[in-house]
Amino acid sequence: MRWQRRAVVSLAAGWLSLGLLAGAVQPSTAHAADIRVVTSGGFSAAYDQLVPLYEQATGHKVITARGASMGNAQDAIPSRLARGEQFDIVILADAGLEQLIAEGKVQQGSRVDLARSMIGMSVRKGTPKPDISSVEALKQTLLDAKSIAYSASASGTYLASELFPRLGVAEQIKDKASRILSERVGAVVLRGDAEIGFQQVSELLPFKELEFVGPLPDEVQQRVFFSAGIAAAAADPEVARHFIRFLASAAAAPLVRSTGMEPAAAR
C-alpha cells in the first residue's frame, strides 16, 4: 500500500507541473484553495485515503461534510442542499446525483463516475455466519434473523423497496428490520443492536471487528456507481473539476479497489 500512496502523490504532482489535466495550469489552480465537499458513505473509505494525498500534492485544502445519498435525515445530502448549505463538489450514489442535477443543485454535464459498489452483509465475530450464497439461502437468512439493520441511503432503499418484496419476505421481517439513519450499519451490528447488517461493501469492510459474510448473490445484487458532480454554487468550478478528475483517475484506482469497490477508471 505504501508504494501505491507514493505513486498517487507523484502522479498528482506531475499533473500540476506538466498541466496534464484541464485547468491544471490555469490561475484558478495556481494558488491554494479550499474545496468544500459533501460525500455519502459509499465512497468514503477510498476518499479518506485519497484526500490527504491530493492535499499533499497540490496544496489545496479539502473540507468535508458527510451525509446519506437519499432520505430526509438532517444530515442527508438532499437535506443539506435544500437548506442552502454551500459546497463545491457532491459525491453520492448515481441516482441521487441525477436527481440533484434535475433540481438544478448540481451542474449539468459535470457528473463523473468514480467507482461501482455492491451491497454486502456483516455479522459480529464469534456469531454464526449465515449463508447468503444463493437467493434461497439469503431469503432463509432474512427469515431466521432475530434483527436486521440496513442503510437509510441507496442500498437500503433498494433492499426495502425492491429486494425484500421480490423475495416475498417484506411482511415477515418488517417488525425486526431497522432502517439506520445518520450512522453506519456496521456500528449498529457491532454493539449488538442488530444480528445482521446490510450496506455497501466499502462501508462494511472498515469494521474489522465484524465478520464480513459476503456480497449479495449476483441475481439480486444492486451495482450502483458513486459519482461526483460540481455543485451549482461552486466557488471555483475548475478547482473542483481538477479534484474530481484526480479521484476518478487510473492513479487512484488501486486505492479505490482496496476498499472493496470497482474503480470506474478500470472500465
PDB file of C-alpha atoms in Angstrom:
ATOM      1  CA  MET A   1       0.000   0.000   0.000  1.00  0.00           C
ATOM      2  CA  ARG A   2       2.881   2.405   0.706  1.00  0.00           C
ATOM      3  CA  TRP A   3       4.119   2.242  -2.872  1.00  0.00           C
ATOM      4  CA  GLN A   4       0.593   2.916  -4.095  1.00  0.00           C
ATOM      5  CA  ARG A   5       0.386   6.061  -1.978  1.00  0.00           C
ATOM      6  CA  ARG A   6       3.764   7.278  -3.267  1.00  0.00           C
ATOM      7  CA  ALA A   7       2.655   6.651  -6.851  1.00  0.00           C
ATOM      8  CA  VAL A   8      -0.564   8.622  -6.392  1.00  0.00           C
ATOM      9  CA  VAL A   9       1.245  11.581  -4.825  1.00  0.00           C
ATOM     10  CA  SER A  10       3.869  11.578  -7.581  1.00  0.00           C
ATOM     11  CA  LEU A  11       1.311  11.449 -10.379  1.00  0.00           C
ATOM     12  CA  ALA A  12      -0.867  14.152  -8.837  1.00  0.00           C
ATOM     13  CA  ALA A  13       2.144  16.444  -8.519  1.00  0.00           C
ATOM     14  CA  GLY A  14       3.103  15.648 -12.091  1.00  0.00           C
ATOM     15  CA  TRP A  15      -0.335  16.612 -13.360  1.00  0.00           C
ATOM     16  CA  LEU A  16       0.096  20.037 -11.850  1.00  0.00           C
ATOM     17  CA  SER A  17       3.646  20.641 -13.025  1.00  0.00           C
ATOM     18  CA  LEU A  18       3.023  19.423 -16.579  1.00  0.00           C
ATOM     19  CA  GLY A  19      -0.527  20.707 -16.991  1.00  0.00           C
ATOM     20  CA  LEU A  20      -1.839  17.268 -17.935  1.00  0.00           C
ATOM     21  CA  LEU A  21      -5.320  17.937 -16.541  1.00  0.00           C
ATOM     22  CA  ALA A  22      -7.718  20.548 -17.838  1.00  0.00           C
ATOM     23  CA  GLY A  23      -7.324  23.654 -15.701  1.00  0.00           C
ATOM     24  CA  ALA A  24      -4.159  22.399 -14.049  1.00  0.00           C
ATOM     25  CA  VAL A  25      -2.127  25.455 -15.042  1.00  0.00           C
ATOM     26  CA  GLN A  26      -4.937  27.991 -15.024  1.00  0.00           C
ATOM     27  CA  PRO A  27      -4.924  30.769 -12.402  1.00  0.00           C
ATOM     28  CA  SER A  28      -7.740  29.048 -10.504  1.00  0.00           C
ATOM     29  CA  THR A  29      -5.423  26.155  -9.586  1.00  0.00           C
ATOM     30  CA  ALA A  30      -2.201  28.149  -9.328  1.00  0.00           C
ATOM     31  CA  HIS A  31      -2.957  29.079  -5.724  1.00  0.00           C
ATOM     32  CA  ALA A  32      -4.013  27.060  -2.699  1.00  0.00           C
ATOM     33  CA  ALA A  33      -7.784  26.812  -2.490  1.00  0.00           C
ATOM     34  CA  ASP A  34     -10.387  25.404  -0.136  1.00  0.00           C
ATOM     35  CA  ILE A  35     -12.543  22.714  -1.766  1.00  0.00           C
ATOM     36  CA  ARG A  36     -15.826  22.065   0.022  1.00  0.00           C
ATOM     37  CA  VAL A  37     -17.112  18.517  -0.497  1.00  0.00           C
ATOM     38  CA  VAL A  38     -20.185  16.682   0.763  1.00  0.00           C
ATOM     39  CA  THR A  39     -19.988  12.915   0.328  1.00  0.00           C
ATOM     40  CA  SER A  40     -22.093   9.898   1.171  1.00  0.00           C
ATOM     41  CA  GLY A  41     -20.602   6.887   2.914  1.00  0.00           C
ATOM     42  CA  GLY A  42     -20.223   4.561  -0.058  1.00  0.00           C
ATOM     43  CA  PHE A  43     -17.071   6.189  -1.404  1.00  0.00           C
ATOM     44  CA  SER A  44     -15.713   7.331   1.970  1.00  0.00           C
ATOM     45  CA  ALA A  45     -13.174   4.556   2.577  1.00  0.00           C
ATOM     46  CA  ALA A  46     -11.335   5.449  -0.641  1.00  0.00           C
ATOM     47  CA  TYR A  47     -11.997   9.176  -0.333  1.00  0.00           C
ATOM     48  CA  ASP A  48     -10.464   9.356   3.145  1.00  0.00           C
ATOM     49  CA  GLN A  49      -7.216   7.889   1.816  1.00  0.00           C
ATOM     50  CA  LEU A  50      -7.107   9.981  -1.347  1.00  0.00           C
ATOM     51  CA  VAL A  51      -7.818  13.401   0.162  1.00  0.00           C
ATOM     52  CA  PRO A  52      -4.523  13.763   2.089  1.00  0.00           C
ATOM     53  CA  LEU A  53      -2.571  12.610  -0.964  1.00  0.00           C
ATOM     54  CA  TYR A  54      -4.228  15.257  -3.105  1.00  0.00           C
ATOM     55  CA  GLU A  55      -3.682  17.935  -0.478  1.00  0.00           C
ATOM     56  CA  GLN A  56      -0.019  16.981  -0.202  1.00  0.00           C
ATOM     57  CA  ALA A  57       0.491  17.119  -3.965  1.00  0.00           C
ATOM     58  CA  THR A  58      -1.438  20.338  -4.656  1.00  0.00           C
ATOM     59  CA  GLY A  59      -1.501  22.491  -1.539  1.00  0.00           C
ATOM     60  CA  HIS A  60      -5.288  22.707  -1.749  1.00  0.00           C
ATOM     61  CA  LYS A  61      -7.366  22.001   1.371  1.00  0.00           C
ATOM     62  CA  VAL A  62     -10.388  19.711   1.169  1.00  0.00           C
ATOM     63  CA  ILE A  63     -13.156  20.450   3.687  1.00  0.00           C
ATOM     64  CA  THR A  64     -15.520  17.511   4.030  1.00  0.00           C
ATOM     65  CA  ALA A  65     -19.111  17.115   5.199  1.00  0.00           C
ATOM     66  CA  ARG A  66     -20.954  13.783   5.140  1.00  0.00           C
ATOM     67  CA  GLY A  67     -24.480  12.519   4.709  1.00  0.00           C
ATOM     68  CA  ALA A  68     -26.656   9.852   3.151  1.00  0.00           C
ATOM     69  CA  SER A  69     -27.322   9.859  -0.596  1.00  0.00           C
ATOM     70  CA  MET A  70     -31.073   9.802  -0.054  1.00  0.00           C
ATOM     71  CA  GLY A  71     -33.686  10.344   2.604  1.00  0.00           C
ATOM     72  CA  ASN A  72     -34.767  13.245   4.787  1.00  0.00           C
ATOM     73  CA  ALA A  73     -32.398  12.928   7.743  1.00  0.00           C
ATOM     74  CA  GLN A  74     -30.999  16.294   8.808  1.00  0.00           C
ATOM     75  CA  ASP A  75     -27.510  15.383   7.580  1.00  0.00           C
ATOM     76  CA  ALA A  76     -28.631  13.663   4.344  1.00  0.00           C
ATOM     77  CA  ILE A  77     -27.136  15.311   1.275  1.00  0.00           C
ATOM     78  CA  PRO A  78     -30.517  16.339  -0.205  1.00  0.00           C
ATOM     79  CA  SER A  79     -31.469  17.900   3.145  1.00  0.00           C
ATOM     80  CA  ARG A  80     -28.178  19.811   3.389  1.00  0.00           C
ATOM     81  CA  LEU A  81     -28.599  21.264  -0.084  1.00  0.00           C
ATOM     82  CA  ALA A  82     -32.290  22.023   0.435  1.00  0.00           C
ATOM     83  CA  ARG A  83     -31.481  24.253   3.392  1.00  0.00           C
ATOM     84  CA  GLY A  84     -28.802  26.094   1.458  1.00  0.00           C
ATOM     85  CA  GLU A  85     -25.534  24.600   2.673  1.00  0.00           C
ATOM     86  CA  GLN A  86     -22.792  25.565   0.223  1.00  0.00           C
ATOM     87  CA  PHE A  87     -20.453  23.022  -1.393  1.00  0.00           C
ATOM     88  CA  ASP A  88     -18.201  22.811  -4.418  1.00  0.00           C
ATOM     89  CA  ILE A  89     -18.472  19.053  -5.010  1.00  0.00           C
ATOM     90  CA  VAL A  90     -21.178  16.495  -4.268  1.00  0.00           C
ATOM     91  CA  ILE A  91     -20.343  12.759  -4.162  1.00  0.00           C
ATOM     92  CA  LEU A  92     -23.134  10.218  -3.815  1.00  0.00           C
ATOM     93  CA  ALA A  93     -24.969   7.328  -5.481  1.00  0.00           C
ATOM     94  CA  ASP A  94     -25.630   7.976  -9.161  1.00  0.00           C
ATOM     95  CA  ALA A  95     -29.424   8.103  -8.895  1.00  0.00           C
ATOM     96  CA  GLY A  96     -29.206  10.668  -6.132  1.00  0.00           C
ATOM     97  CA  LEU A  97     -26.775  12.781  -8.122  1.00  0.00           C
ATOM     98  CA  GLU A  98     -29.010  12.696 -11.192  1.00  0.00           C
ATOM     99  CA  GLN A  99     -31.902  13.929  -9.048  1.00  0.00           C
ATOM    100  CA  LEU A 100     -29.810  16.853  -7.788  1.00  0.00           C
ATOM    101  CA  ILE A 101     -28.827  17.682 -11.371  1.00  0.00           C
ATOM    102  CA  ALA A 102     -32.500  17.682 -12.370  1.00  0.00           C
ATOM    103  CA  GLU A 103     -33.259  20.043  -9.460  1.00  0.00           C
ATOM    104  CA  GLY A 104     -30.522  22.439 -10.551  1.00  0.00           C
ATOM    105  CA  LYS A 105     -28.404  21.919  -7.435  1.00  0.00           C
ATOM    106  CA  VAL A 106     -25.561  20.255  -9.382  1.00  0.00           C
ATOM    107  CA  GLN A 107     -24.241  21.489 -12.725  1.00  0.00           C
ATOM    108  CA  GLN A 108     -25.481  19.768 -15.859  1.00  0.00           C
ATOM    109  CA  GLY A 109     -22.731  17.766 -17.581  1.00  0.00           C
ATOM    110  CA  SER A 110     -20.480  17.666 -14.510  1.00  0.00           C
ATOM    111  CA  ARG A 111     -21.158  14.053 -13.448  1.00  0.00           C
ATOM    112  CA  VAL A 112     -18.085  11.826 -13.259  1.00  0.00           C
ATOM    113  CA  ASP A 113     -18.419   8.190 -12.157  1.00  0.00           C
ATOM    114  CA  LEU A 114     -15.822   7.297  -9.526  1.00  0.00           C
ATOM    115  CA  ALA A 115     -16.462   3.663  -8.596  1.00  0.00           C
ATOM    116  CA  ARG A 116     -19.049   0.907  -8.662  1.00  0.00           C
ATOM    117  CA  SER A 117     -20.183  -0.644  -5.423  1.00  0.00           C
ATOM    118  CA  MET A 118     -22.065  -3.733  -4.264  1.00  0.00           C
ATOM    119  CA  ILE A 119     -24.206  -4.479  -1.221  1.00  0.00           C
ATOM    120  CA  GLY A 120     -22.868  -6.923   1.347  1.00  0.00           C
ATOM    121  CA  MET A 121     -23.683  -8.318   4.772  1.00  0.00           C
ATOM    122  CA  SER A 122     -21.760  -8.478   8.052  1.00  0.00           C
ATOM    123  CA  VAL A 123     -22.257 -10.069  11.479  1.00  0.00           C
ATOM    124  CA  ARG A 124     -20.391  -9.855  14.761  1.00  0.00           C
ATOM    125  CA  LYS A 125     -17.300 -12.014  15.013  1.00  0.00           C
ATOM    126  CA  GLY A 126     -17.877 -15.144  17.048  1.00  0.00           C
ATOM    127  CA  THR A 127     -21.510 -15.461  15.990  1.00  0.00           C
ATOM    128  CA  PRO A 128     -22.807 -17.943  13.386  1.00  0.00           C
ATOM    129  CA  LYS A 129     -22.043 -16.915   9.820  1.00  0.00           C
ATOM    130  CA  PRO A 130     -25.311 -17.058   7.862  1.00  0.00           C
ATOM    131  CA  ASP A 131     -25.484 -18.381   4.338  1.00  0.00           C
ATOM    132  CA  ILE A 132     -26.266 -15.817   1.633  1.00  0.00           C
ATOM    133  CA  SER A 133     -24.533 -17.648  -1.209  1.00  0.00           C
ATOM    134  CA  SER A 134     -27.777 -18.121  -3.154  1.00  0.00           C
ATOM    135  CA  VAL A 135     -31.086 -16.315  -3.421  1.00  0.00           C
ATOM    136  CA  GLU A 136     -32.886 -19.035  -1.466  1.00  0.00           C
ATOM    137  CA  ALA A 137     -30.214 -19.031   1.230  1.00  0.00           C
ATOM    138  CA  LEU A 138     -30.460 -15.240   1.523  1.00  0.00           C
ATOM    139  CA  LYS A 139     -34.230 -15.471   1.874  1.00  0.00           C
ATOM    140  CA  GLN A 140     -33.925 -18.049   4.643  1.00  0.00           C
ATOM    141  CA  THR A 141     -31.292 -15.995   6.437  1.00  0.00           C
ATOM    142  CA  LEU A 142     -33.604 -12.989   6.435  1.00  0.00           C
ATOM    143  CA  LEU A 143     -36.470 -15.059   7.820  1.00  0.00           C
ATOM    144  CA  ASP A 144     -34.270 -16.667  10.506  1.00  0.00           C
ATOM    145  CA  ALA A 145     -32.536 -13.482  11.679  1.00  0.00           C
ATOM    146  CA  LYS A 146     -33.676 -12.054  15.000  1.00  0.00           C
ATOM    147  CA  SER A 147     -32.913  -8.489  13.899  1.00  0.00           C
ATOM    148  CA  ILE A 148     -31.795  -6.823  10.673  1.00  0.00           C
ATOM    149  CA  ALA A 149     -30.197  -3.441  10.028  1.00  0.00           C
ATOM    150  CA  TYR A 150     -29.945  -1.742   6.670  1.00  0.00           C
ATOM    151  CA  SER A 151     -28.865   1.665   5.435  1.00  0.00           C
ATOM    152  CA  ALA A 152     -31.179   4.643   5.004  1.00  0.00           C
ATOM    153  CA  SER A 153     -29.293   5.513   1.821  1.00  0.00           C
ATOM    154  CA  ALA A 154     -29.202   3.995  -1.679  1.00  0.00           C
ATOM    155  CA  SER A 155     -28.554   0.383  -0.675  1.00  0.00           C
ATOM    156  CA  GLY A 156     -31.255   0.372   1.972  1.00  0.00           C
ATOM    157  CA  THR A 157     -33.765   1.953  -0.372  1.00  0.00           C
ATOM    158  CA  TYR A 158     -33.145  -0.877  -2.828  1.00  0.00           C
ATOM    159  CA  LEU A 159     -33.472  -3.541  -0.121  1.00  0.00           C
ATOM    160  CA  ALA A 160     -36.689  -2.210   1.376  1.00  0.00           C
ATOM    161  CA  SER A 161     -38.479  -1.151  -1.796  1.00  0.00           C
ATOM    162  CA  GLU A 162     -37.296  -3.819  -4.252  1.00  0.00           C
ATOM    163  CA  LEU A 163     -35.396  -6.800  -2.862  1.00  0.00           C
ATOM    164  CA  PHE A 164     -37.417  -7.688   0.250  1.00  0.00           C
ATOM    165  CA  PRO A 165     -40.733  -7.562  -1.676  1.00  0.00           C
ATOM    166  CA  ARG A 166     -39.161  -9.524  -4.550  1.00  0.00           C
ATOM    167  CA  LEU A 167     -38.093 -12.256  -2.134  1.00  0.00           C
ATOM    168  CA  GLY A 168     -41.555 -12.294  -0.582  1.00  0.00           C
ATOM    169  CA  VAL A 169     -40.288 -11.528   2.922  1.00  0.00           C
ATOM    170  CA  ALA A 170     -41.205  -7.862   3.346  1.00  0.00           C
ATOM    171  CA  GLU A 171     -44.190  -8.511   5.610  1.00  0.00           C
ATOM    172  CA  GLN A 172     -42.484 -11.247   7.640  1.00  0.00           C
ATOM    173  CA  ILE A 173     -39.427  -9.147   8.514  1.00  0.00           C
ATOM    174  CA  LYS A 174     -40.919  -5.665   8.800  1.00  0.00           C
ATOM    175  CA  ASP A 175     -41.029  -5.731  12.616  1.00  0.00           C
ATOM    176  CA  LYS A 176     -37.421  -6.843  13.002  1.00  0.00           C
ATOM    177  CA  ALA A 177     -35.772  -4.831  10.213  1.00  0.00           C
ATOM    178  CA  SER A 178     -34.498  -1.344  11.038  1.00  0.00           C
ATOM    179  CA  ARG A 179     -33.572   1.465   8.666  1.00  0.00           C
ATOM    180  CA  ILE A 180     -30.476   3.142  10.112  1.00  0.00           C
ATOM    181  CA  LEU A 181     -30.312   6.925   9.956  1.00  0.00           C
ATOM    182  CA  SER A 182     -27.123   9.005  10.286  1.00  0.00           C
ATOM    183  CA  GLU A 183     -24.946   6.050  11.328  1.00  0.00           C
ATOM    184  CA  ARG A 184     -23.025   3.217   9.721  1.00  0.00           C
ATOM    185  CA  VAL A 185     -24.839  -0.119   9.796  1.00  0.00           C
ATOM    186  CA  GLY A 186     -21.599  -1.765  10.966  1.00  0.00           C
ATOM    187  CA  ALA A 187     -21.690   0.277  14.181  1.00  0.00           C
ATOM    188  CA  VAL A 188     -25.212  -0.965  14.913  1.00  0.00           C
ATOM    189  CA  VAL A 189     -24.211  -4.598  14.387  1.00  0.00           C
ATOM    190  CA  LEU A 190     -21.004  -4.158  16.384  1.00  0.00           C
ATOM    191  CA  ARG A 191     -22.786  -3.029  19.534  1.00  0.00           C
ATOM    192  CA  GLY A 192     -25.309  -5.858  19.215  1.00  0.00           C
ATOM    193  CA  ASP A 193     -28.376  -3.855  18.227  1.00  0.00           C
ATOM    194  CA  ALA A 194     -28.791  -5.969  15.074  1.00  0.00           C
ATOM    195  CA  GLU A 195     -27.846  -9.562  14.355  1.00  0.00           C
ATOM    196  CA  ILE A 196     -27.115  -8.983  10.667  1.00  0.00           C
ATOM    197  CA  GLY A 197     -26.448  -5.786   8.743  1.00  0.00           C
ATOM    198  CA  PHE A 198     -26.563  -4.808   5.070  1.00  0.00           C
ATOM    199  CA  GLN A 199     -24.767  -1.888   3.474  1.00  0.00           C
ATOM    200  CA  GLN A 200     -22.334  -1.083   0.681  1.00  0.00           C
ATOM    201  CA  VAL A 201     -19.327  -3.415   0.922  1.00  0.00           C
ATOM    202  CA  SER A 202     -16.994  -0.414   1.122  1.00  0.00           C
ATOM    203  CA  GLU A 203     -18.843   0.779   4.228  1.00  0.00           C
ATOM    204  CA  LEU A 204     -18.786  -2.606   5.966  1.00  0.00           C
ATOM    205  CA  LEU A 205     -15.141  -3.583   5.390  1.00  0.00           C
ATOM    206  CA  PRO A 206     -13.666  -0.850   7.654  1.00  0.00           C
ATOM    207  CA  PHE A 207     -15.291  -2.572  10.646  1.00  0.00           C
ATOM    208  CA  LYS A 208     -12.500  -5.049  11.326  1.00  0.00           C
ATOM    209  CA  GLU A 209     -14.272  -6.275  14.472  1.00  0.00           C
ATOM    210  CA  LEU A 210     -17.090  -7.636  12.315  1.00  0.00           C
ATOM    211  CA  GLU A 211     -17.201 -10.733  10.128  1.00  0.00           C
ATOM    212  CA  PHE A 212     -17.875  -9.765   6.537  1.00  0.00           C
ATOM    213  CA  VAL A 213     -20.139 -12.540   5.224  1.00  0.00           C
ATOM    214  CA  GLY A 214     -20.016 -11.515   1.570  1.00  0.00           C
ATOM    215  CA  PRO A 215     -21.920  -9.685  -1.144  1.00  0.00           C
ATOM    216  CA  LEU A 216     -25.500 -10.406  -2.118  1.00  0.00           C
ATOM    217  CA  PRO A 217     -25.935 -13.110  -4.784  1.00  0.00           C
ATOM    218  CA  ASP A 218     -25.385 -11.846  -8.316  1.00  0.00           C
ATOM    219  CA  GLU A 219     -29.019 -12.438  -9.285  1.00  0.00           C
ATOM    220  CA  VAL A 220     -30.251  -9.877  -6.738  1.00  0.00           C
ATOM    221  CA  GLN A 221     -27.212  -7.652  -6.431  1.00  0.00           C
ATOM    222  CA  GLN A 222     -27.544  -3.933  -6.952  1.00  0.00           C
ATOM    223  CA  ARG A 223     -24.499  -2.396  -8.570  1.00  0.00           C
ATOM    224  CA  VAL A 224     -24.532   1.368  -8.332  1.00  0.00           C
ATOM    225  CA  PHE A 225     -21.969   3.963  -9.240  1.00  0.00           C
ATOM    226  CA  PHE A 226     -20.829   6.525  -6.745  1.00  0.00           C
ATOM    227  CA  SER A 227     -20.405   9.663  -8.767  1.00  0.00           C
ATOM    228  CA  ALA A 228     -19.194  13.210  -8.293  1.00  0.00           C
ATOM    229  CA  GLY A 229     -20.665  16.431  -9.617  1.00  0.00           C
ATOM    230  CA  ILE A 230     -19.885  20.131  -9.328  1.00  0.00           C
ATOM    231  CA  ALA A 231     -22.362  21.993  -7.167  1.00  0.00           C
ATOM    232  CA  ALA A 232     -24.299  24.792  -8.833  1.00  0.00           C
ATOM    233  CA  ALA A 233     -22.882  27.251  -6.296  1.00  0.00           C
ATOM    234  CA  ALA A 234     -19.259  26.068  -6.569  1.00  0.00           C
ATOM    235  CA  ALA A 235     -16.840  28.875  -5.778  1.00  0.00           C
ATOM    236  CA  ASP A 236     -14.255  27.686  -8.313  1.00  0.00           C
ATOM    237  CA  PRO A 237     -15.544  25.037 -10.723  1.00  0.00           C
ATOM    238  CA  GLU A 238     -12.098  24.495 -12.273  1.00  0.00           C
ATOM    239  CA  VAL A 239     -10.524  23.582  -8.940  1.00  0.00           C
ATOM    240  CA  ALA A 240     -13.500  21.303  -8.232  1.00  0.00           C
ATOM    241  CA  ARG A 241     -13.144  19.660 -11.632  1.00  0.00           C
ATOM    242  CA  HIS A 242      -9.422  19.079 -11.039  1.00  0.00           C
ATOM    243  CA  PHE A 243     -10.082  17.265  -7.761  1.00  0.00           C
ATOM    244  CA  ILE A 244     -12.841  15.122  -9.273  1.00  0.00           C
ATOM    245  CA  ARG A 245     -10.557  14.038 -12.115  1.00  0.00           C
ATOM    246  CA  PHE A 246      -7.964  13.030  -9.556  1.00  0.00           C
ATOM    247  CA  LEU A 247     -10.488  10.876  -7.669  1.00  0.00           C
ATOM    248  CA  ALA A 248     -11.544   9.189 -10.914  1.00  0.00           C
ATOM    249  CA  SER A 249      -8.029   8.701 -12.288  1.00  0.00           C
ATOM    250  CA  ALA A 250      -6.168   5.479 -13.036  1.00  0.00           C
ATOM    251  CA  ALA A 251      -3.585   6.550 -10.458  1.00  0.00           C
ATOM    252  CA  ALA A 252      -6.226   6.465  -7.723  1.00  0.00           C
ATOM    253  CA  ALA A 253      -7.693   3.137  -8.876  1.00  0.00           C
ATOM    254  CA  PRO A 254      -5.513   0.807  -6.718  1.00  0.00           C
ATOM    255  CA  LEU A 255      -6.587   2.559  -3.535  1.00  0.00           C
ATOM    256  CA  VAL A 256     -10.226   2.570  -4.607  1.00  0.00           C
ATOM    257  CA  ARG A 257     -10.085  -1.157  -5.379  1.00  0.00           C
ATOM    258  CA  SER A 258      -8.543  -1.919  -1.989  1.00  0.00           C
ATOM    259  CA  THR A 259     -11.687  -0.600  -0.288  1.00  0.00           C
ATOM    260  CA  GLY A 260     -13.967  -3.131  -1.979  1.00  0.00           C
ATOM    261  CA  MET A 261     -15.132  -1.016  -4.911  1.00  0.00           C
ATOM    262  CA  GLU A 262     -14.554  -1.337  -8.653  1.00  0.00           C
ATOM    263  CA  PRO A 263     -12.872   1.848  -9.927  1.00  0.00           C
ATOM    264  CA  ALA A 264     -14.671   3.475 -12.829  1.00  0.00           C
ATOM    265  CA  ALA A 265     -11.230   4.062 -14.359  1.00  0.00           C
ATOM    266  CA  ALA A 266     -10.967   0.275 -14.802  1.00  0.00           C
ATOM    267  CA  ARG A 267     -13.900   0.141 -17.246  1.00  0.00           C
TER     268      ARG A 267
END
